[in-house]
Amino acid sequence: MPSTYQPPVATMRFLLEHVLDFDAQMAALPGLEEVTSELAGEVLTMAGRMCTERLAPLNLPGDAAGTKLVDGNVVTAPGFAEAYAEFVEAGWPGLAGDPEFGGQGLPRTVQIMLDEMVSAANLSFGLFPGLTRGAAEALAAHGSDELKATYLGKLVTGEWCGAMALTEASAGTDLGLLRTRAEPRGDGSYAVTGTKIFISSGDQDFGNNIVHLVLARLPDAPAGVKGISLLLVPKFLPGASGAFDERNAMSVGALEHKMGIHAQPTCVMNYDGATGWLVGKAGRGLNAMFTMMNAERLFVGIQGLGLADAATQNAVAYARERLQGRAADGRPGPVPIIAHADVRKMLLACRAFVEPARALAAWTAIRMDIADRHPDAATRDAASADVALLTPVVKAAFTDFGFETTVLAQQVFGGHGYIHEAGMEQFVRDARITQIYEGTNGVQAIDLVSRKVTLNGGAPLRAYLDGIAADIDKSDSGDLAVQMRAALAMLEEASATIAAASGDADALGAAATEYLNLFALVSLGWMWVRILAAAPALEDARSRDTYAALAAYYASYVLPRAGLHAARIVAGPATVMALDEALF
């Protein structure tokens, strides 16, 4: 039974129209006044068709074929180059891009929903346009007019691809250790020399240019992160005719042999005096790169959600067809395994995460649109603060919970879930990297407790929690509301503990992942509160009953995890730091 995928467009439209007040919020944003949930649904329907018909069928064979390095050139899995050309021709890379540079100017909210479907259908493929969009955003925010005129339009439309080159063998999370250097040539360009590892989309055979954004040190740059600059280094430079057909002095040294995303070329990149140009100010490379990194972190969270949904859909379909054992109600066996309580618990756990996660992702994306476009500065600032607060949560929690979900979905298949042909073990392997790249989830948690909780004196956090409390108070969701009040109280107490520990690295480090998980559980529960409040608008009684049952499961089986995380936060760092390093 090969894996299948059905785009959740109907659910997305319900969220936009009834849960998140999308139409009214877009109407207040210059340039988006005419964008409605109906229009978004039409766009997503077309996108979903592309994902189902072109991308999903390439996922399993692409994983089996992988990528190859032949005579120094990357060869992608069969069908990928053709699918990418179709993806570009249809205009999907520039969905939310600036119309000045060839984009369609639609909301980020619609883009993030597209990202979910592409990630669910074929994560290895989705990294090509996803990383390209991140490079375009960094260039748009920090590049010179000349660089933007030359490169930005082709990145926005996806005609050219993008890659980010940060990591080195000696410099992972601690980028202050990087050694790649950039020497000025006297004509405004630089000679970039060094080796980068783990470079997703570093090269491919799509027949186009690839624009690398490379972190490097200029001569006499100080040690540490303040000495890092960002440079644009393209695979091809303009030749004598003006066409970009002259190969730059950069090459693929090797392809990484990875646990998952086999059809995505993750490269060791060698820059041997490659020509590049400064993006932003010298020594301010991380500021420019984090424009890309923050966008990519949200994108990675959406990858976790997409994989979780794809795995869940397949697990539900299998559980309905697989006949095993007797039912507890006395029906003669064998019965579909969905009749068994333990299997039902696994499926409920999967859907109880996927549904509110999709809502929280869309809520965050709407806040991004408001931060970008709202005419009132205070409103933009408040939305930006929400996005800053939610970015580490979406990245880390969606990928942690997303990985858990793919494992549960695989478990539903039993032994068949361990076999490649079923596709479930690929979801598990692909999901695993999302917890690591673009900043490990532990780093995201440290960012949340050390920077975001105390941002602007804690005002954004307070406003966010007050918004959750207000929706709970308006809710008539029964046990969910009761459980949510208790979990919110734990989160508020934990937030006070985190604020009091500011400056204590051990205390913050010990509490970080526990706090992020607690924060996520409450946030997802909040989305369940909002979904249930909107459910009466659904004409289909079965859909209303489904949401009610899933929310009840979340209240009874998932939210109690909040108490575990709260207790660990209260326990403090003493037991974490007690064992001498030599005794591990």
Protein backbone atom coordinates (compact mmCIF):
# COMPACT_ATOMS: atom_id res chain seq x y z
CA MET A 1 0.00 0.00 0.00
CA PRO A 2 2.06 3.00 -1.24
CA SER A 3 1.64 6.27 0.59
CA THR A 4 -0.92 8.79 -0.63
CA TYR A 5 -1.69 12.43 0.19
CA GLN A 6 -4.86 14.51 0.04
CA PRO A 7 -4.37 18.29 0.46
CA PRO A 8 -6.44 19.57 3.43
CA VAL A 9 -7.82 22.57 1.53
CA ALA A 10 -11.33 22.35 3.03
CA THR A 11 -9.86 22.49 6.54
CA MET A 12 -7.63 25.41 5.56
CA ARG A 13 -10.62 27.34 4.22
CA PHE A 14 -12.57 26.67 7.42
CA LEU A 15 -9.70 28.02 9.51
CA LEU A 16 -9.32 31.15 7.40
CA GLU A 17 -13.02 31.91 7.15
CA HIS A 18 -14.34 30.98 10.57
CA VAL A 19 -11.50 30.53 13.08
CA LEU A 20 -8.98 33.25 12.23
CA ASP A 21 -11.10 36.06 10.72
CA PHE A 22 -8.83 36.12 7.68
CA ASP A 23 -11.09 38.21 5.43
CA ALA A 24 -11.44 41.11 7.85
CA GLN A 25 -7.76 41.10 8.74
CA MET A 26 -6.63 41.12 5.12
CA ALA A 27 -9.11 43.91 4.31
CA ALA A 28 -7.16 46.18 6.68
CA LEU A 29 -3.84 45.60 4.89
CA PRO A 30 -2.84 47.78 1.92
CA GLY A 31 -2.39 45.67 -1.17
CA LEU A 32 -4.33 42.71 0.23
CA GLU A 33 -7.80 44.26 0.49
CA GLU A 34 -9.20 42.03 -2.25
CA VAL A 35 -7.75 38.78 -0.90
CA THR A 36 -10.48 36.67 0.68
CA SER A 37 -10.68 33.17 2.11
CA GLU A 38 -12.56 32.17 -1.05
CA LEU A 39 -9.71 33.37 -3.27
CA ALA A 40 -7.16 31.71 -0.98
CA GLY A 41 -9.12 28.48 -1.20
CA GLU A 42 -9.11 28.58 -4.99
CA VAL A 43 -5.35 29.15 -5.07
CA LEU A 44 -4.73 26.38 -2.56
CA THR A 45 -6.94 23.98 -4.51
CA MET A 46 -4.76 24.46 -7.57
CA ALA A 47 -1.61 24.14 -5.47
CA GLY A 48 -2.94 20.98 -3.86
CA ARG A 49 -3.50 19.47 -7.28
CA MET A 50 0.15 20.13 -8.16
CA CYS A 51 1.26 18.50 -4.90
CA THR A 52 -0.92 15.43 -5.39
CA GLU A 53 -0.36 14.86 -9.09
CA ARG A 54 3.29 15.84 -9.54
CA LEU A 55 5.18 16.03 -6.26
CA ALA A 56 3.81 13.19 -4.12
CA PRO A 57 4.41 10.53 -6.81
CA LEU A 58 8.11 11.52 -6.85
CA ASN A 59 8.55 11.25 -3.09
CA LEU A 60 9.14 7.52 -2.55
CA PRO A 61 11.10 6.87 -5.78
CA GLY A 62 13.12 10.03 -5.14
CA ASP A 63 14.04 8.71 -1.71
CA ALA A 64 15.13 5.41 -3.24
CA ALA A 65 17.15 7.01 -6.06
CA GLY A 66 18.67 9.82 -4.01
CA THR A 67 21.12 12.31 -5.49
CA LYS A 68 24.48 11.52 -7.04
CA LEU A 69 27.72 13.36 -7.68
CA VAL A 70 28.99 12.59 -11.19
CA ASP A 71 32.19 14.26 -12.38
CA GLY A 72 31.71 17.03 -9.84
CA ASN A 73 28.10 17.69 -10.87
CA VAL A 74 25.01 16.90 -8.84
CA VAL A 75 22.42 14.67 -10.50
CA THR A 76 19.01 14.87 -8.83
CA ALA A 77 16.45 12.07 -8.64
CA PRO A 78 14.52 11.30 -11.84
CA GLY A 79 11.65 13.70 -12.42
CA PHE A 80 12.78 16.43 -10.04
CA ALA A 81 14.17 18.81 -12.65
CA GLU A 82 11.03 18.52 -14.77
CA ALA A 83 8.76 18.98 -11.75
CA TYR A 84 10.70 22.06 -10.67
CA ALA A 85 10.35 23.59 -14.14
CA GLU A 86 6.58 23.04 -13.96
CA PHE A 87 6.48 24.47 -10.43
CA VAL A 88 8.19 27.64 -11.65
CA GLU A 89 6.11 27.88 -14.81
CA ALA A 90 2.93 27.79 -12.69
CA GLY A 91 4.23 30.67 -10.54
CA TRP A 92 4.27 28.87 -7.19
CA PRO A 93 7.73 30.07 -5.97
CA GLY A 94 6.62 33.71 -6.15
CA LEU A 95 3.22 33.25 -4.54
CA ALA A 96 3.87 35.79 -1.77
CA GLY A 97 6.74 37.57 -3.54
CA ASP A 98 6.93 41.28 -4.24
CA PRO A 99 5.15 42.07 -7.55
CA GLU A 100 7.92 44.59 -8.31
CA PHE A 101 10.23 41.63 -8.76
CA GLY A 102 7.81 39.24 -10.43
CA GLY A 103 5.96 37.88 -7.41
CA GLN A 104 2.21 37.54 -7.06
CA GLY A 105 1.93 39.56 -3.86
CA LEU A 106 -0.43 37.17 -2.04
CA PRO A 107 -0.35 36.93 1.77
CA ARG A 108 2.30 34.95 3.61
CA THR A 109 -0.61 33.07 5.15
CA VAL A 110 -1.41 31.48 1.79
CA GLN A 111 2.30 30.83 1.21
CA ILE A 112 2.64 28.97 4.52
CA MET A 113 -0.35 26.80 3.68
CA LEU A 114 1.26 26.00 0.33
CA ASP A 115 4.49 25.17 2.20
CA GLU A 116 2.61 22.67 4.35
CA MET A 117 1.21 20.86 1.33
CA VAL A 118 4.53 20.79 -0.54
CA SER A 119 6.33 19.51 2.58
CA ALA A 120 3.72 16.80 3.04
CA ALA A 121 3.90 15.73 -0.59
CA ASN A 122 7.68 15.82 -1.03
CA LEU A 123 9.93 17.45 1.55
CA SER A 124 13.14 16.97 -0.47
CA PHE A 125 11.60 18.89 -3.36
CA GLY A 126 10.12 21.58 -1.12
CA LEU A 127 13.53 22.64 0.12
CA PHE A 128 14.48 24.00 -3.32
CA PRO A 129 11.81 26.73 -3.47
CA GLY A 130 11.81 27.20 0.31
CA LEU A 131 15.49 28.04 0.54
CA THR A 132 15.23 30.18 -2.57
CA ARG A 133 12.50 32.26 -0.94
CA GLY A 134 14.63 32.71 2.17
CA ALA A 135 17.56 33.94 0.09
CA ALA A 136 15.27 36.35 -1.75
CA GLU A 137 13.96 37.78 1.52
CA ALA A 138 17.46 38.33 2.89
CA LEU A 139 18.55 40.01 -0.33
CA ALA A 140 15.42 42.17 -0.44
CA ALA A 141 16.00 43.37 3.12
CA HIS A 142 19.75 43.94 3.01
CA GLY A 143 21.07 43.86 -0.56
CA SER A 144 22.23 46.86 -2.57
CA ASP A 145 20.02 48.19 -5.36
CA GLU A 146 22.48 46.78 -7.89
CA LEU A 147 22.39 43.27 -6.40
CA LYS A 148 18.62 43.35 -6.16
CA ALA A 149 18.30 44.49 -9.77
CA THR A 150 20.53 41.64 -10.93
CA TYR A 151 19.42 38.74 -8.76
CA LEU A 152 16.21 39.38 -6.87
CA GLY A 153 13.69 39.03 -9.69
CA LYS A 154 14.97 35.62 -10.75
CA LEU A 155 15.04 34.43 -7.12
CA VAL A 156 11.50 35.62 -6.43
CA THR A 157 10.11 33.82 -9.46
CA GLY A 158 12.21 30.73 -8.81
CA GLU A 159 13.94 30.92 -12.19
CA TRP A 160 17.16 30.84 -10.17
CA CYS A 161 17.57 28.94 -6.92
CA GLY A 162 19.05 30.00 -3.58
CA ALA A 163 21.10 28.37 -0.84
CA MET A 164 22.46 29.46 2.52
CA ALA A 165 26.03 28.56 3.41
CA LEU A 166 26.65 28.93 7.13
CA THR A 167 27.96 25.74 8.69
CA GLU A 168 31.59 24.63 8.74
CA ALA A 169 33.18 21.55 10.26
CA SER A 170 34.34 23.59 13.24
CA ALA A 171 31.43 26.05 13.34
CA GLY A 172 27.90 24.77 13.76
CA THR A 173 25.71 26.56 16.26
CA ASP A 174 28.68 28.71 17.28
CA LEU A 175 29.14 30.65 14.06
CA GLY A 176 31.76 32.81 15.71
CA LEU A 177 34.24 29.99 14.99
CA LEU A 178 33.87 30.05 11.22
CA ARG A 179 37.02 30.41 9.09
CA THR A 180 35.82 31.13 5.54
CA ARG A 181 37.40 34.38 4.38
CA ALA A 182 36.59 37.06 1.82
CA GLU A 183 39.37 39.20 0.32
CA PRO A 184 38.45 42.49 -1.40
CA ARG A 185 39.48 42.68 -5.05
CA GLY A 186 39.32 46.44 -5.37
CA ASP A 187 36.40 46.48 -7.81
CA GLY A 188 33.64 46.05 -5.22
CA SER A 189 33.76 42.26 -5.37
CA TYR A 190 35.45 39.79 -3.00
CA ALA A 191 37.31 36.52 -3.40
CA VAL A 192 35.60 34.00 -1.11
CA THR A 193 37.63 31.01 0.07
CA GLY A 194 36.58 28.25 2.44
CA THR A 195 34.58 25.06 2.87
CA LYS A 196 30.99 24.77 4.08
CA ILE A 197 29.16 21.60 5.05
CA PHE A 198 25.48 20.58 5.28
CA ILE A 199 24.50 22.97 2.47
CA SER A 200 20.98 22.02 1.37
CA SER A 201 20.28 22.73 -2.30
CA GLY A 202 23.96 23.59 -2.70
CA ASP A 203 23.86 22.34 -6.27
CA GLN A 204 21.44 20.62 -8.67
CA ASP A 205 20.94 19.89 -12.36
CA PHE A 206 17.95 22.11 -13.07
CA GLY A 207 19.97 24.11 -15.59
CA ASN A 208 19.76 27.42 -13.73
CA ASN A 209 21.89 29.66 -11.54
CA ILE A 210 22.20 29.01 -7.79
CA VAL A 211 22.74 32.03 -5.56
CA HIS A 212 24.65 31.17 -2.39
CA LEU A 213 24.54 33.47 0.62
CA VAL A 214 27.85 32.77 2.35
CA LEU A 215 29.05 33.83 5.79
CA ALA A 216 32.72 34.78 5.78
CA ARG A 217 35.32 37.00 7.44
CA LEU A 218 36.85 40.04 5.79
CA PRO A 219 40.55 40.83 6.42
CA ASP A 220 41.21 42.21 9.91
CA ALA A 221 37.69 41.28 11.03
CA PRO A 222 37.46 40.83 14.82
CA ALA A 223 37.01 37.38 16.29
CA GLY A 224 33.52 36.20 17.15
CA VAL A 225 30.19 36.89 15.52
CA LYS A 226 30.82 40.63 15.15
CA GLY A 227 33.47 39.86 12.55
CA ILE A 228 31.18 37.94 10.21
CA SER A 229 29.95 39.33 6.88
CA LEU A 230 27.43 37.97 4.38
CA LEU A 231 28.28 37.65 0.71
CA LEU A 232 26.29 36.73 -2.38
CA VAL A 233 28.20 34.11 -4.36
CA PRO A 234 26.45 32.82 -7.52
CA LYS A 235 27.23 29.55 -9.25
CA PHE A 236 27.36 31.36 -12.58
CA LEU A 237 28.75 34.83 -13.38
CA PRO A 238 27.98 36.94 -16.45
CA GLY A 239 30.28 36.00 -19.32
CA ALA A 240 31.44 38.06 -22.28
CA SER A 241 27.97 38.02 -23.84
CA GLY A 242 26.33 39.17 -20.62
CA ALA A 243 24.60 35.83 -20.10
CA PHE A 244 25.24 34.05 -16.80
CA ASP A 245 27.28 31.23 -18.28
CA GLU A 246 30.71 31.61 -16.68
CA ARG A 247 31.27 29.11 -13.87
CA ASN A 248 32.32 30.69 -10.58
CA ALA A 249 35.22 29.22 -8.60
CA MET A 250 33.03 27.02 -6.42
CA SER A 251 32.43 23.30 -6.48
CA VAL A 252 30.75 20.42 -4.70
CA GLY A 253 33.33 18.45 -2.76
CA ALA A 254 30.93 15.72 -1.71
CA LEU A 255 27.31 14.89 -1.01
CA GLU A 256 26.37 14.12 2.57
CA HIS A 257 25.03 10.59 3.16
CA LYS A 258 22.03 11.27 5.35
CA MET A 259 19.36 9.52 7.38
CA GLY A 260 16.58 11.17 5.39
CA ILE A 261 15.68 13.70 2.67
CA HIS A 262 17.69 11.53 0.29
CA ALA A 263 16.44 13.35 -2.81
CA GLN A 264 17.71 16.69 -1.51
CA PRO A 265 21.38 17.39 -2.40
CA THR A 266 23.07 18.31 0.87
CA CYS A 267 26.51 19.42 -0.23
CA VAL A 268 30.01 20.01 0.99
CA MET A 269 30.78 23.26 -0.84
CA ASN A 270 34.27 24.46 -1.69
CA TYR A 271 34.77 28.14 -2.48
CA ASP A 272 38.19 28.63 -4.10
CA GLY A 273 38.48 32.38 -4.51
CA ALA A 274 34.89 32.52 -5.75
CA THR A 275 33.59 35.93 -6.73
CA GLY A 276 31.05 37.40 -4.34
CA TRP A 277 29.53 40.68 -3.27
CA LEU A 278 28.76 42.03 0.17
CA VAL A 279 25.13 41.85 1.33
CA GLY A 280 24.50 44.50 3.96
CA LYS A 281 27.26 46.07 5.98
CA ALA A 282 30.66 44.54 6.66
CA GLY A 283 30.70 42.73 9.99
CA ARG A 284 26.91 42.66 10.13
CA GLY A 285 26.44 39.38 8.32
CA LEU A 286 24.44 37.68 11.03
CA ASN A 287 21.90 40.50 11.05
CA ALA A 288 21.33 39.95 7.35
CA MET A 289 21.44 36.17 7.59
CA PHE A 290 18.89 36.08 10.40
CA THR A 291 16.34 37.62 8.06
CA MET A 292 16.68 34.38 6.14
CA MET A 293 17.11 32.19 9.21
CA ASN A 294 13.95 33.38 10.95
CA ALA A 295 11.89 32.81 7.81
CA GLU A 296 13.47 29.38 7.40
CA ARG A 297 12.79 28.44 11.02
CA LEU A 298 9.08 29.03 10.52
CA PHE A 299 9.32 27.08 7.26
CA VAL A 300 10.95 24.16 9.07
CA GLY A 301 8.15 24.10 11.63
CA ILE A 302 5.68 23.86 8.77
CA GLN A 303 7.71 20.95 7.38
CA GLY A 304 7.11 19.09 10.65
CA LEU A 305 3.40 19.79 10.37
CA GLY A 306 3.21 18.69 6.74
CA LEU A 307 5.00 15.41 7.36
CA ALA A 308 2.80 14.74 10.39
CA ASP A 309 -0.35 15.25 8.32
CA ALA A 310 0.84 13.06 5.46
CA ALA A 311 1.81 10.28 7.88
CA THR A 312 -1.50 10.60 9.73
CA GLN A 313 -3.57 10.41 6.55
CA ASN A 314 -1.85 7.19 5.57
CA ALA A 315 -2.16 5.69 9.05
CA VAL A 316 -5.91 6.36 9.12
CA ALA A 317 -6.37 4.80 5.68
CA TYR A 318 -4.36 1.73 6.68
CA ALA A 319 -6.19 1.32 10.00
CA ARG A 320 -9.51 1.24 8.15
CA GLU A 321 -8.34 -1.49 5.77
CA ARG A 322 -6.10 -3.69 7.90
CA LEU A 323 -8.07 -6.57 9.46
CA GLN A 324 -6.75 -8.04 12.72
CA GLY A 325 -8.24 -9.42 15.93
CA ARG A 326 -11.64 -9.21 17.56
CA ALA A 327 -13.53 -6.09 18.54
CA ALA A 328 -14.30 -5.37 22.18
CA ASP A 329 -17.98 -4.92 21.29
CA GLY A 330 -18.32 -8.55 20.28
CA ARG A 331 -18.20 -8.17 16.53
CA PRO A 332 -16.77 -11.28 14.87
CA GLY A 333 -13.16 -10.91 13.82
CA PRO A 334 -11.06 -10.04 12.13
CA VAL A 335 -12.01 -6.36 12.31
CA PRO A 336 -10.31 -3.22 11.00
CA ILE A 337 -7.61 -2.28 13.49
CA ILE A 338 -9.18 1.15 13.89
CA ALA A 339 -11.68 -0.64 16.13
CA HIS A 340 -8.97 -1.30 18.74
CA ALA A 341 -8.57 1.26 21.50
CA ASP A 342 -4.78 1.42 21.37
CA VAL A 343 -4.77 2.11 17.62
CA ARG A 344 -7.50 4.72 18.06
CA LYS A 345 -5.40 6.47 20.72
CA MET A 346 -2.48 6.73 18.33
CA LEU A 347 -4.64 8.13 15.54
CA LEU A 348 -6.35 10.57 17.90
CA ALA A 349 -2.98 11.78 19.17
CA CYS A 350 -1.87 12.40 15.59
CA ARG A 351 -4.91 14.40 14.58
CA ALA A 352 -5.13 16.20 17.93
CA PHE A 353 -1.76 17.75 17.04
CA VAL A 354 -2.16 18.33 13.31
CA GLU A 355 -5.44 20.25 13.44
CA PRO A 356 -4.50 22.95 16.00
CA ALA A 357 -0.95 23.17 14.66
CA ARG A 358 -2.31 24.13 11.26
CA ALA A 359 -4.44 26.80 12.94
CA LEU A 360 -1.52 28.16 14.98
CA ALA A 361 0.68 28.26 11.87
CA ALA A 362 -1.97 30.28 10.04
CA TRP A 363 -2.47 32.59 13.03
CA THR A 364 1.29 33.26 13.09
CA ALA A 365 1.33 33.86 9.34
CA ILE A 366 -1.51 36.38 9.60
CA ARG A 367 0.51 38.21 12.25
CA MET A 368 3.42 38.25 9.78
CA ASP A 369 1.20 39.82 7.14
CA ILE A 370 0.04 42.44 9.63
CA ALA A 371 3.62 43.15 10.69
CA ASP A 372 4.59 43.66 7.06
CA ARG A 373 1.69 45.78 5.85
CA HIS A 374 -0.55 47.32 8.49
CA PRO A 375 -0.70 51.12 8.23
CA ASP A 376 -0.54 51.62 12.00
CA ALA A 377 2.97 51.41 13.46
CA ALA A 378 1.84 50.21 16.89
CA THR A 379 -0.19 47.43 15.31
CA ARG A 380 2.80 46.40 13.19
CA ASP A 381 5.05 46.37 16.24
CA ALA A 382 2.63 44.23 18.24
CA ALA A 383 2.34 41.75 15.39
CA SER A 384 6.14 41.62 14.98
CA ALA A 385 6.50 40.84 18.66
CA ASP A 386 4.03 37.97 18.35
CA VAL A 387 5.97 36.56 15.41
CA ALA A 388 9.25 36.82 17.33
CA LEU A 389 7.67 35.04 20.29
CA LEU A 390 6.15 32.26 18.20
CA THR A 391 9.06 31.61 15.82
CA PRO A 392 11.07 29.33 18.16
CA VAL A 393 7.87 27.66 19.35
CA VAL A 394 6.63 26.83 15.85
CA LYS A 395 10.06 25.62 14.76
CA ALA A 396 10.77 23.43 17.77
CA ALA A 397 7.36 22.22 18.91
CA PHE A 398 6.00 21.51 15.45
CA THR A 399 9.07 19.45 14.59
CA ASP A 400 9.26 17.64 17.94
CA PHE A 401 5.53 16.88 17.97
CA GLY A 402 5.62 16.29 14.22
CA PHE A 403 8.33 13.64 14.62
CA GLU A 404 6.33 12.00 17.43
CA THR A 405 3.34 11.96 15.11
CA THR A 406 5.20 10.27 12.24
CA VAL A 407 6.46 7.61 14.66
CA LEU A 408 2.93 6.96 15.95
CA ALA A 409 1.61 6.76 12.39
CA GLN A 410 4.37 4.31 11.50
CA GLN A 411 3.45 2.23 14.55
CA VAL A 412 -0.12 1.88 13.29
CA PHE A 413 1.31 0.00 10.29
CA GLY A 414 3.11 -2.50 12.51
CA GLY A 415 5.83 -4.36 10.63
CA HIS A 416 4.69 -2.91 7.33
CA GLY A 417 5.59 0.54 8.65
CA TYR A 418 9.21 -0.57 8.81
CA ILE A 419 9.27 -1.49 5.12
CA HIS A 420 10.31 1.14 2.59
CA GLU A 421 7.53 0.47 0.09
CA ALA A 422 4.84 1.56 2.54
CA GLY A 423 6.41 5.03 2.78
CA MET A 424 5.99 5.40 6.54
CA GLU A 425 9.61 4.92 7.51
CA GLN A 426 10.53 7.68 5.04
CA PHE A 427 8.23 10.12 6.86
CA VAL A 428 10.01 9.26 10.12
CA ARG A 429 13.49 9.67 8.62
CA ASP A 430 12.61 12.89 6.81
CA ALA A 431 10.99 14.38 9.91
CA ARG A 432 14.06 13.75 12.04
CA ILE A 433 16.19 16.43 10.37
CA THR A 434 13.60 19.11 11.07
CA GLN A 435 14.47 18.92 14.76
CA ILE A 436 18.11 19.66 13.95
CA TYR A 437 18.61 22.06 11.04
CA GLU A 438 18.07 25.83 11.06
CA GLY A 439 19.08 25.78 14.72
CA THR A 440 18.51 22.72 16.88
CA ASN A 441 15.37 22.64 18.96
CA GLY A 442 17.40 23.08 22.11
CA VAL A 443 18.76 26.32 20.66
CA GLN A 444 15.20 27.42 19.87
CA ALA A 445 14.19 26.78 23.47
CA ILE A 446 17.16 28.78 24.79
CA ASP A 447 16.19 31.62 22.46
CA LEU A 448 12.65 31.56 23.82
CA VAL A 449 13.58 31.68 27.50
CA SER A 450 16.62 33.95 27.26
CA ARG A 451 15.34 36.51 24.74
CA LYS A 452 11.70 36.23 23.78
CA VAL A 453 10.05 35.82 27.19
CA THR A 454 11.65 39.04 28.45
CA LEU A 455 11.31 40.95 25.16
CA ASN A 456 10.23 44.54 25.83
CA GLY A 457 10.00 43.85 29.53
CA GLY A 458 7.74 40.85 28.96
CA ALA A 459 4.95 42.94 27.41
CA PRO A 460 4.49 40.78 24.25
CA LEU A 461 4.29 37.62 26.33
CA ARG A 462 1.75 39.23 28.65
CA ALA A 463 -0.39 40.37 25.72
CA TYR A 464 -0.24 36.91 24.16
CA LEU A 465 -1.28 35.14 27.35
CA ASP A 466 -4.05 37.68 27.97
CA GLY A 467 -5.42 36.93 24.51
CA ILE A 468 -5.54 33.22 25.31
CA ALA A 469 -7.26 33.90 28.64
CA ALA A 470 -9.88 36.08 26.98
CA ASP A 471 -10.80 33.36 24.48
CA ILE A 472 -11.01 30.75 27.24
CA ASP A 473 -13.32 33.02 29.23
CA LYS A 474 -15.62 33.38 26.20
CA SER A 475 -15.57 29.65 25.58
CA ASP A 476 -18.25 27.11 26.42
CA SER A 477 -15.98 24.19 25.54
CA GLY A 478 -16.52 22.36 28.81
CA ASP A 479 -13.65 20.20 30.01
CA LEU A 480 -11.29 21.75 27.47
CA ALA A 481 -11.83 25.19 29.01
CA VAL A 482 -11.28 23.79 32.50
CA GLN A 483 -8.07 22.06 31.50
CA MET A 484 -6.90 25.10 29.58
CA ARG A 485 -7.34 27.42 32.56
CA ALA A 486 -5.19 25.08 34.64
CA ALA A 487 -2.52 24.77 31.95
CA LEU A 488 -2.48 28.52 31.36
CA ALA A 489 -1.97 29.10 35.08
CA MET A 490 1.02 26.74 34.95
CA LEU A 491 2.44 28.63 31.99
CA GLU A 492 2.03 31.98 33.71
CA GLU A 493 3.78 30.67 36.83
CA ALA A 494 6.53 29.13 34.72
CA SER A 495 6.96 32.42 32.84
CA ALA A 496 7.50 34.21 36.13
CA THR A 497 10.08 31.58 37.10
CA ILE A 498 11.90 32.06 33.80
CA ALA A 499 11.88 35.83 34.15
CA ALA A 500 13.28 35.57 37.67
CA ALA A 501 16.08 33.29 36.42
CA SER A 502 17.26 35.79 33.81
CA GLY A 503 21.06 35.71 33.65
CA ASP A 504 21.35 32.26 35.29
CA ALA A 505 22.53 30.14 32.36
CA ASP A 506 22.12 26.81 34.16
CA ALA A 507 18.59 27.59 35.34
CA LEU A 508 17.50 28.76 31.91
CA GLY A 509 19.21 25.85 30.16
CA ALA A 510 17.58 23.26 32.42
CA ALA A 511 14.13 24.79 32.00
CA ALA A 512 14.25 25.79 28.33
CA THR A 513 12.83 22.77 26.51
CA GLU A 514 10.29 22.16 29.26
CA TYR A 515 9.08 25.74 29.02
CA LEU A 516 8.85 25.65 25.22
CA ASN A 517 6.82 22.44 25.32
CA LEU A 518 4.51 23.88 27.98
CA PHE A 519 4.11 27.03 25.90
CA ALA A 520 3.29 24.96 22.83
CA LEU A 521 0.74 22.76 24.61
CA VAL A 522 -1.14 25.83 25.82
CA SER A 523 -0.94 27.49 22.41
CA LEU A 524 -2.29 24.42 20.63
CA GLY A 525 -5.02 24.12 23.24
CA TRP A 526 -5.89 27.75 22.56
CA MET A 527 -6.39 26.90 18.91
CA TRP A 528 -8.69 24.05 19.94
CA VAL A 529 -10.73 26.56 21.94
CA ARG A 530 -11.06 28.76 18.86
CA ILE A 531 -11.84 25.84 16.56
CA LEU A 532 -14.65 24.64 18.81
CA ALA A 533 -16.05 28.16 19.02
CA ALA A 534 -16.20 28.27 15.21
CA ALA A 535 -17.39 24.69 14.66
CA PRO A 536 -21.14 25.52 14.65
CA ALA A 537 -20.51 27.31 11.33
CA LEU A 538 -19.76 23.93 9.75
CA GLU A 539 -22.73 22.54 7.84
CA ASP A 540 -21.47 18.97 8.11
CA ALA A 541 -22.46 17.46 11.45
CA ARG A 542 -19.76 14.79 11.09
CA SER A 543 -17.09 17.49 10.93
CA ARG A 544 -18.48 19.17 14.04
CA ASP A 545 -18.51 15.83 15.87
CA THR A 546 -14.95 15.11 14.73
CA TYR A 547 -13.63 18.39 16.10
CA ALA A 548 -15.47 17.87 19.37
CA ALA A 549 -13.99 14.40 19.81
CA LEU A 550 -10.47 15.48 18.91
CA ALA A 551 -10.62 18.47 21.26
CA ALA A 552 -11.88 16.23 24.06
CA TYR A 553 -8.97 13.87 23.48
CA TYR A 554 -6.56 16.81 23.56
CA ALA A 555 -8.03 17.97 26.88
CA SER A 556 -7.95 14.55 28.49
CA TYR A 557 -4.81 12.94 27.06
CA VAL A 558 -2.51 15.70 25.80
CA LEU A 559 -2.92 18.75 28.02
CA PRO A 560 -2.05 16.80 31.19
CA ARG A 561 1.52 16.78 29.85
CA ALA A 562 1.60 20.43 30.89
CA GLY A 563 1.88 19.35 34.53
CA LEU A 564 4.97 17.27 33.77
CA HIS A 565 6.77 20.19 32.13
CA ALA A 566 5.72 22.60 34.89
CA ALA A 567 7.06 20.23 37.56
CA ARG A 568 10.40 19.95 35.79
CA ILE A 569 10.70 23.73 35.57
CA VAL A 570 10.06 24.03 39.30
CA ALA A 571 12.71 21.35 39.98
CA GLY A 572 15.41 23.75 38.81
CA PRO A 573 18.92 23.01 37.54
CA ALA A 574 20.46 21.35 40.60
CA THR A 575 19.91 17.72 39.57
CA VAL A 576 20.76 18.50 35.94
CA MET A 577 24.16 19.94 36.83
CA ALA A 578 25.00 17.71 39.83
CA LEU A 579 26.81 14.87 38.06
CA ASP A 580 30.48 15.59 37.39
CA GLU A 581 31.34 15.66 33.68
CA ALA A 582 33.89 12.90 34.16
CA LEU A 583 31.18 10.53 35.43
CA PHE A 584 29.00 10.57 32.31
